[in-house]
Coordinates of C-alpha atoms in Angstrom, one line a residue:
X1 CA 120.0 69.5 86.6
X2 CA 122.8 66.9 86.7
X3 CA 124.4 67.2 83.3
X4 CA 124.9 64.0 81.2
X5 CA 128.5 63.3 81.0
X6 CA 128.4 61.1 77.9
X7 CA 124.5 61.8 76.3
X8 CA 122.9 58.9 74.6
X9 CA 126.1 56.4 75.9
X10 CA 124.0 53.0 77.3
X11 CA 126.3 53.2 80.4
X12 CA 128.0 56.8 80.9
X13 CA 124.7 59.1 79.6
X14 CA 122.9 58.4 83.0
X15 CA 121.5 61.7 84.6
X16 CA 121.4 60.4 88.1
X17 CA 123.4 57.9 90.4
X18 CA 120.5 55.5 90.3
X19 CA 120.1 55.6 86.6
X20 CA 123.7 54.9 86.2
X21 CA 123.1 52.0 89.0
X22 CA 120.1 50.5 86.8
X23 CA 122.3 50.7 83.6
X24 CA 125.1 48.4 85.5
X25 CA 122.6 45.9 85.9
X26 CA 122.4 45.4 81.7
X27 CA 125.8 43.5 82.5
X28 CA 126.0 40.1 82.7
X29 CA 129.0 40.0 84.5
X30 CA 129.3 41.1 88.5
X31 CA 130.7 44.2 88.6
X32 CA 132.1 45.7 92.0
X33 CA 133.3 49.8 91.9
X34 CA 136.1 50.7 94.4
X35 CA 137.4 54.0 95.7
X36 CA 141.3 54.3 96.0
X37 CA 141.0 52.9 100.3
X38 CA 139.4 49.7 99.2
X39 CA 135.5 51.0 99.8
X40 CA 132.5 49.5 97.6
X41 CA 131.1 52.5 95.4
X42 CA 128.8 50.5 93.9
X43 CA 128.0 46.7 93.1
X44 CA 125.7 45.1 90.2
X45 CA 122.9 42.8 91.8
X46 CA 124.8 39.8 89.6
X47 CA 127.9 41.0 91.7
X48 CA 126.2 40.4 94.8
X49 CA 124.7 37.2 94.0
X50 CA 127.9 35.4 92.7
X51 CA 129.5 36.3 96.3
X52 CA 126.5 35.6 98.1
X53 CA 126.0 38.8 99.7
X54 CA 123.1 41.1 100.1
X55 CA 122.5 43.9 97.9
X56 CA 123.6 46.7 100.4
X57 CA 127.3 46.4 100.6
X58 CA 128.2 49.8 99.1
X59 CA 130.3 51.9 101.7
X60 CA 132.0 48.1 103.0
X61 CA 135.2 47.5 102.7
X62 CA 135.5 44.9 99.5
X63 CA 138.2 43.0 102.0
X64 CA 135.7 42.5 104.2
X65 CA 133.7 40.6 102.2
X66 CA 135.7 37.5 101.7
X67 CA 138.9 37.7 104.3
X68 CA 139.4 34.3 104.4
X69 CA 139.9 33.6 101.0
X70 CA 143.5 34.4 99.7
X71 CA 143.2 34.7 96.4
X72 CA 140.6 37.6 96.9
X73 CA 143.0 39.2 99.6
X74 CA 145.8 38.5 96.4
X75 CA 143.6 40.3 94.2
X76 CA 142.5 43.5 96.1
X77 CA 146.6 44.0 97.5
X78 CA 147.9 45.0 94.0
X79 CA 150.9 44.5 94.7
X80 CA 152.1 42.9 91.7
X81 CA 152.2 45.9 89.4
X82 CA 149.9 44.2 86.8
X83 CA 147.0 46.4 85.4
X84 CA 144.9 43.5 85.0
X85 CA 145.0 40.1 87.1
X86 CA 142.8 37.3 87.2
X87 CA 142.1 34.7 90.0
X88 CA 140.2 31.9 90.2
X89 CA 138.3 30.5 93.7
X90 CA 135.6 29.4 95.6
X91 CA 133.9 30.9 98.4
X92 CA 131.8 29.2 101.3
X93 CA 131.0 26.4 99.0
X94 CA 129.5 28.4 96.6
X95 CA 130.1 28.8 92.3
X96 CA 133.4 28.6 91.2
X97 CA 134.6 32.2 90.8
X98 CA 137.1 34.1 88.0
X99 CA 137.7 37.4 89.5
X100 CA 139.9 40.2 87.0
X101 CA 141.1 43.1 88.9
X102 CA 141.4 46.3 86.4
X103 CA 143.6 49.4 87.8
X104 CA 145.0 52.6 85.6
X105 CA 148.6 52.9 85.1
X106 CA 148.6 56.0 87.9
X107 CA 146.7 53.9 90.7
X108 CA 148.1 51.5 93.0
X109 CA 145.0 49.5 93.9
X110 CA 142.1 47.8 91.9
X111 CA 139.6 50.0 90.8
X112 CA 136.9 48.0 89.3
X113 CA 136.4 44.1 89.7
X114 CA 134.4 41.8 87.4
X115 CA 133.2 38.6 88.7
X116 CA 132.5 35.8 86.7
X117 CA 130.6 32.4 87.3
X118 CA 132.5 29.9 85.8
X119 CA 129.6 27.0 85.7
X120 CA 128.0 29.9 84.2
X121 CA 130.4 31.0 81.4
X122 CA 130.7 26.5 80.9
X123 CA 127.1 26.4 80.4
X124 CA 126.8 29.1 77.8
X125 CA 129.8 28.0 76.4
X126 CA 127.8 24.2 75.6
X127 CA 125.0 26.0 74.4
X128 CA 126.3 28.1 71.8
X129 CA 127.6 24.8 70.8
X130 CA 124.3 23.3 70.2
X131 CA 124.1 21.3 73.9
X132 CA 121.0 20.0 75.2
X133 CA 118.3 22.3 77.5
X134 CA 118.8 19.2 80.7
X135 CA 121.5 21.4 82.1
X136 CA 119.1 24.2 82.0
X137 CA 116.8 22.4 84.6
X138 CA 120.0 21.3 86.8
X139 CA 121.3 24.9 86.5
X140 CA 118.1 26.5 87.8
X141 CA 117.6 23.6 90.7
X142 CA 121.2 24.9 91.9
X143 CA 121.0 28.6 91.8
X144 CA 118.1 29.9 92.8
X145 CA 118.2 33.4 92.7
X146 CA 118.9 35.4 96.2
X147 CA 116.3 37.4 97.2
X148 CA 116.8 41.0 96.1
X149 CA 115.4 42.2 100.1
X150 CA 116.6 45.8 99.1
X151 CA 114.1 46.4 96.5
X152 CA 111.5 44.3 97.8
X153 CA 111.4 46.4 100.8
X154 CA 110.8 49.5 98.9
X155 CA 107.8 47.2 97.3
X156 CA 106.1 46.1 100.0
X157 CA 105.9 48.0 103.5
X158 CA 105.1 45.2 105.3
X159 CA 107.9 43.2 104.6
X160 CA 110.1 46.0 105.0
X161 CA 108.4 46.5 108.7
X162 CA 109.0 42.9 109.5
X163 CA 112.7 42.7 108.5
X164 CA 113.5 46.1 110.4
X165 CA 111.8 44.9 113.7
X166 CA 113.9 41.8 112.8
X167 CA 117.7 43.9 112.4
X168 CA 116.9 45.3 115.5
X169 CA 116.5 42.2 117.4
X170 CA 119.6 40.9 116.2
X171 CA 121.6 43.6 117.0
X172 CA 120.2 43.1 120.5
X173 CA 121.2 39.4 120.4
X174 CA 117.7 38.7 121.1
X175 CA 116.4 35.0 120.0
X176 CA 113.8 35.1 117.5
X177 CA 111.1 33.1 115.9
X178 CA 110.0 33.1 112.1
X179 CA 106.7 32.3 110.7
X180 CA 104.8 32.0 108.3
X181 CA 103.2 29.7 105.1
X182 CA 105.2 27.0 103.7
X183 CA 107.5 28.3 100.5
X184 CA 107.1 31.9 102.0
X185 CA 111.0 32.2 102.1
X186 CA 111.5 32.0 106.3
X187 CA 114.9 30.8 105.5
X188 CA 115.8 33.1 103.5
X189 CA 114.8 36.0 105.8
X190 CA 116.9 34.2 108.3
X191 CA 119.8 34.2 106.3
X192 CA 119.1 38.0 105.9
X193 CA 119.4 38.8 109.5
X194 CA 122.3 36.6 110.4
X195 CA 124.2 38.4 107.5
X196 CA 123.1 42.0 108.8
X197 CA 125.3 41.5 112.0
X198 CA 128.0 39.1 110.8
X199 CA 130.6 39.0 108.0
X200 CA 131.9 36.3 105.6
X201 CA 133.9 34.3 108.3
X202 CA 131.1 33.9 110.6
X203 CA 128.8 30.7 109.9
X204 CA 125.2 30.1 109.3
X205 CA 124.2 26.6 110.2
X206 CA 121.0 25.1 109.2
X207 CA 119.2 22.4 111.5
X208 CA 116.5 20.8 109.4
X209 CA 114.6 19.5 112.5
X210 CA 112.1 17.3 110.7
X211 CA 114.9 15.2 109.3
X212 CA 116.1 13.3 112.5
X213 CA 114.5 10.5 114.8
X214 CA 114.1 11.3 118.6
X215 CA 118.3 10.3 119.4
X216 CA 119.5 11.6 116.1
X217 CA 118.3 15.1 116.5
X218 CA 120.8 15.5 119.8
X219 CA 123.6 13.8 118.4
X220 CA 123.3 15.8 115.3
X221 CA 122.9 19.2 117.3
X222 CA 125.5 18.5 120.5
X223 CA 128.0 16.0 118.7
X224 CA 128.9 13.1 120.4
X225 CA 132.1 12.4 122.9
X226 CA 132.9 9.1 121.2
X227 CA 131.2 8.1 118.0
X228 CA 130.5 4.6 117.2
X229 CA 134.0 4.5 115.5
X230 CA 135.6 5.8 118.9
X231 CA 136.2 9.0 117.4
X232 CA 135.1 12.5 118.8
X233 CA 132.0 13.8 116.3
X234 CA 131.5 17.7 116.8
X235 CA 127.7 18.9 116.4
X236 CA 126.0 21.4 114.6
X237 CA 126.1 23.6 117.7
X238 CA 129.7 23.4 117.4
X239 CA 129.9 24.1 114.0
X240 CA 127.9 27.1 114.5
X241 CA 130.2 28.7 116.6
X242 CA 131.0 32.3 116.6
X243 CA 127.9 32.8 114.0
X244 CA 124.2 31.6 113.4
X245 CA 122.4 28.2 114.3
X246 CA 119.1 28.0 112.1
X247 CA 116.9 25.7 113.4
X248 CA 114.5 25.2 110.6
X249 CA 111.0 23.2 111.0
X250 CA 111.3 23.5 114.7
X251 CA 107.9 22.3 115.7
X252 CA 109.3 19.0 114.4
X253 CA 112.2 18.8 116.8
X254 CA 111.0 15.1 119.2
X255 CA 109.7 16.1 122.5
X256 CA 112.6 13.5 124.0
X257 CA 114.9 15.9 122.2
X258 CA 113.3 19.1 123.4
X259 CA 114.6 19.3 127.2
X260 CA 118.1 19.3 126.2
X261 CA 118.0 22.1 124.0
X262 CA 115.7 23.9 126.5
X263 CA 119.0 23.5 128.9
X264 CA 121.3 24.4 126.2
X265 CA 119.2 28.0 125.9
X266 CA 118.9 28.4 129.6
X267 CA 122.5 28.1 130.4
X268 CA 124.1 28.5 126.9
X269 CA 126.1 25.2 128.0
X270 CA 126.8 22.7 125.2
X271 CA 127.6 19.3 126.1
X272 CA 128.2 17.0 124.0
X273 CA 126.5 13.3 124.0
X274 CA 128.7 11.1 126.2
X275 CA 130.3 14.6 127.5
X276 CA 131.0 15.1 131.7
X277 CA 131.3 18.7 131.4
X278 CA 130.0 21.2 128.7
X279 CA 131.5 24.3 127.6
X280 CA 129.9 28.2 126.7
X281 CA 128.7 28.2 123.4
X282 CA 128.9 31.9 121.5
X283 CA 126.0 31.0 118.9
X284 CA 123.0 33.1 117.7
X285 CA 119.5 31.1 117.7
X286 CA 117.0 31.4 115.2
X287 CA 114.2 29.4 114.4
X288 CA 111.5 28.8 112.0
X289 CA 108.3 27.1 111.8
X290 CA 105.4 27.1 109.6
X291 CA 103.3 25.4 112.6
X292 CA 101.0 26.8 115.4
X293 CA 103.5 26.8 118.2
X294 CA 100.9 27.9 120.5
X295 CA 98.1 25.0 119.8
X296 CA 100.9 22.7 119.5
X297 CA 101.9 23.9 123.4
X298 CA 98.4 23.5 124.5
X299 CA 98.0 20.2 122.8
X300 CA 101.4 19.0 124.8
X301 CA 103.3 18.4 121.7
X302 CA 105.5 21.2 122.2
X303 CA 107.3 22.3 125.5
X304 CA 105.7 26.1 126.7
X305 CA 108.9 26.8 128.5
X306 CA 111.2 25.9 125.3
X307 CA 108.8 28.0 122.9
X308 CA 109.1 31.0 125.1
X309 CA 112.7 30.5 125.1
X310 CA 112.7 30.3 121.2
X311 CA 110.2 33.4 120.5
X312 CA 111.4 36.3 122.4
X313 CA 110.8 37.9 119.2
X314 CA 108.2 36.7 116.5
X315 CA 108.5 37.5 113.2
X316 CA 105.6 36.7 110.6
X317 CA 106.5 36.6 107.1
X318 CA 103.2 37.5 105.0
X319 CA 101.9 35.2 102.1
X320 CA 102.6 36.3 98.8
X321 CA 99.0 36.8 98.3
X322 CA 99.3 39.9 100.6
X323 CA 102.1 41.1 98.7
X324 CA 101.1 41.2 95.3
X325 CA 103.9 44.1 94.3
X326 CA 106.5 41.1 95.0
X327 CA 105.0 38.5 92.3
X328 CA 106.5 40.7 88.8
X329 CA 109.5 41.1 90.7
X330 CA 110.4 37.9 91.5
X331 CA 108.8 36.6 88.1
X332 CA 111.2 38.9 86.8
X333 CA 114.4 38.1 89.5
X334 CA 114.0 34.0 88.6
X335 CA 113.5 34.8 84.5
X336 CA 116.9 36.6 84.8
X337 CA 118.5 33.4 86.8
X338 CA 117.2 31.1 84.1
X339 CA 118.0 33.5 81.1
X340 CA 121.6 33.1 82.0
X341 CA 121.5 29.8 80.8
X342 CA 119.7 30.1 77.7
X343 CA 120.8 31.3 74.0
X344 CA 117.3 32.7 73.6
X345 CA 115.9 34.7 76.6
X346 CA 112.6 33.7 77.8
X347 CA 109.6 36.2 77.5
X348 CA 106.8 35.5 79.4
X349 CA 103.7 36.6 77.5
X350 CA 101.9 38.9 79.1
X351 CA 98.3 36.9 79.6
X352 CA 100.3 34.7 81.6
X353 CA 101.8 37.8 83.6
X354 CA 98.5 38.6 84.1
X355 CA 97.2 35.2 85.4
X356 CA 100.6 35.5 87.9
X357 CA 99.2 38.7 89.1
X358 CA 95.6 37.5 90.1
X359 CA 96.3 34.1 91.2
X360 CA 96.4 33.5 95.5
X361 CA 99.7 31.5 95.1
X362 CA 98.5 28.8 98.3
X363 CA 102.3 27.3 97.9
X364 CA 103.8 31.1 98.3
X365 CA 107.1 32.0 96.7
X366 CA 108.1 28.2 96.2
X367 CA 105.1 27.8 94.4
X368 CA 106.1 31.0 91.7
X369 CA 109.5 29.5 91.3
X370 CA 108.3 25.8 90.1
X371 CA 105.6 27.6 87.7
X372 CA 108.4 29.9 86.3
X373 CA 110.8 27.0 86.5
X374 CA 108.5 24.8 84.0
X375 CA 107.2 27.9 81.7
X376 CA 111.0 27.8 81.2
X377 CA 111.0 24.6 80.2
X378 CA 108.3 24.5 77.7
X379 CA 107.9 28.5 76.9
X380 CA 108.6 27.1 72.9
X381 CA 105.8 24.2 73.4
X382 CA 102.6 26.3 73.3
X383 CA 100.1 23.8 74.3
X384 CA 102.5 22.5 77.0
X385 CA 102.9 25.8 78.3
X386 CA 99.3 26.9 78.6
X387 CA 98.4 23.7 80.2
X388 CA 100.5 24.8 83.1
X389 CA 98.8 28.2 83.7
X390 CA 95.2 26.1 82.9
X391 CA 96.4 24.0 85.6
X392 CA 95.9 27.6 88.0
X393 CA 92.0 27.6 87.3
X394 CA 91.9 23.4 87.1
X395 CA 88.5 22.6 89.1
X396 CA 90.0 19.7 91.5
X397 CA 87.8 20.5 94.0
X398 CA 84.3 20.4 92.1
X399 CA 81.4 19.5 94.6
X400 CA 80.4 15.7 94.1
X401 CA 82.4 14.9 91.3
X402 CA 84.1 11.2 91.5
X403 CA 87.6 11.2 91.7
X404 CA 88.1 8.3 89.9
X405 CA 85.1 9.1 87.2
X406 CA 83.4 6.0 87.3
X407 CA 79.5 6.0 87.4
X408 CA 77.3 3.7 89.5
X409 CA 75.8 0.9 87.5
X410 CA 72.1 2.2 86.1
X411 CA 73.1 5.7 87.0
X412 CA 71.1 8.4 84.6
X413 CA 72.3 12.2 84.3
X414 CA 71.2 14.6 82.3
X415 CA 74.4 15.9 80.4
X416 CA 72.9 19.6 80.2
X417 CA 72.6 19.6 84.1
X418 CA 76.0 18.1 84.6
X419 CA 77.9 20.6 82.4
X420 CA 76.0 23.4 84.1
X421 CA 76.8 22.0 87.1
X422 CA 80.4 21.7 86.6
X423 CA 80.7 25.1 84.5
X424 CA 79.4 26.3 87.8
X425 CA 82.0 25.2 89.7
X426 CA 84.4 26.4 87.4
X427 CA 83.5 29.7 87.4
X428 CA 82.6 29.7 91.3
X429 CA 86.9 28.6 91.4
X430 CA 87.8 31.1 89.3
X431 CA 86.3 33.9 91.5
X432 CA 87.7 32.4 94.7
X433 CA 91.1 32.3 93.0
X434 CA 90.7 36.0 91.3
X435 CA 89.2 37.8 93.8
X436 CA 86.5 39.3 91.5
X437 CA 84.1 38.7 88.4
X438 CA 85.8 40.6 86.2
X439 CA 89.3 39.1 86.8
X440 CA 87.4 35.7 86.9
X441 CA 86.3 36.5 83.2
X442 CA 89.1 37.7 82.0
X443 CA 90.9 34.4 83.2
X444 CA 88.3 32.0 81.5
X445 CA 88.6 34.7 78.5
X446 CA 84.9 35.2 78.5
X447 CA 83.4 38.9 79.0
X448 CA 81.8 39.8 82.6
X449 CA 78.3 39.7 81.5
X450 CA 78.6 36.0 80.8
X451 CA 79.9 35.4 84.5
X452 CA 77.3 37.9 86.2
X453 CA 74.6 36.0 84.1
X454 CA 75.7 32.6 84.6
X455 CA 76.1 33.8 88.5
X456 CA 72.6 35.2 89.1
X457 CA 70.8 32.4 89.8
X458 CA 73.4 31.0 92.2
X459 CA 72.5 29.4 95.6
X460 CA 73.2 31.6 98.6
X461 CA 75.5 29.2 99.9
X462 CA 78.1 30.2 96.8
X463 CA 77.9 33.7 97.8
X464 CA 80.5 34.1 100.1
X465 CA 82.6 32.6 97.4
X466 CA 81.8 35.4 94.7
X467 CA 82.9 38.1 96.9
X468 CA 85.6 36.8 98.7
X469 CA 89.1 38.3 97.0
X470 CA 92.3 36.5 97.6
X471 CA 93.1 37.8 100.2
X472 CA 90.2 36.6 102.3
X473 CA 88.1 39.8 102.8
X474 CA 84.8 41.0 101.3
X475 CA 84.4 43.2 98.3

């Protein structure tokens, strides 16, 4: 059994390397530990977030992370003989970073690099001085936590298989189509696959296909030989040279522009609008959609030949309801990001966590982020935070309910029967969302006997709802 170096110490009392790594996560700063040759020995999650890297950077050389940033190269060189050195830089349009390199007297190269998000430091200073909470909202919107796929893969075998298949396809240079419901994180999967074969110098260019009209799409993608001002206008395809072109919402590409994109995918030649000669483009193409492209092909709204050019390998991202192990993990990740900007860390009560664990999340990860963000704003307001989670059970689909609450003239209603109907609809929805009568009873704050009794006389037509869990399988 390995002996602890310093028993009882919160950092140096770790019995195993994994435990030591977990203890580094207690620090708010990003920490990189380097070998004498510049190889990364360990990197905590905050360091990876600040540098916009995947969590699997151990074993890489630190100078390969940001090779195009002069300040970073100077920091790693260690040629000035200083034991401590600070630099400030911004990499790839990300946050402004302050990096501190530290070394011992007998070492010539940095051994530890401490990374700080300058905006985070500024915000904490404002909060310590009594600043208002509005900046918390702006911070969470602008700094959403990047996925920790290393942890997610351990928690969810289906996700691991999907990512492994994508990594193999990316290494082989195959085109990939990522499918899945809205909000499952298709863009993040595409970025992960890009980073699995690329370095920091390789561009990752996102094209939101839904944001362009017919003529605008081709101009934006391929560029113009001469724009309205007479100047050459490079397209997004040229900007992606040597890297990845990510076609998001590819099902929204105008039909008139699909033929031009098909031509590029077939021969690899990119020609600007108004140009006479194409050039061979070295670009990796990944596409994503939440639409059924095969159905669109059958309906004539998407070209079959373009579909087969894009969908050499199809990766389907599972919905969050099929990965329940990720709900707690993602909740903690979002809370961790938000708590970087709070004087008092937000702690989500257990009863709300229970609701999240049982909820079906039709909006997937994006909806979970939205819920946590709202909770972070209203955490000190009991009524408001209760209302947020009450919305998860809101009876918005009660059969026969009038949308505006208006009653026909002369209508007569029996209050008792109307309350029973409302109660029955609410119970049915709770069972449908949470997947069982026992969980529905817990969410509604009643005992299981009440739910069993009130659903005993339910009509046969309602039976499927009472026995179908949130994954759509019968129990």
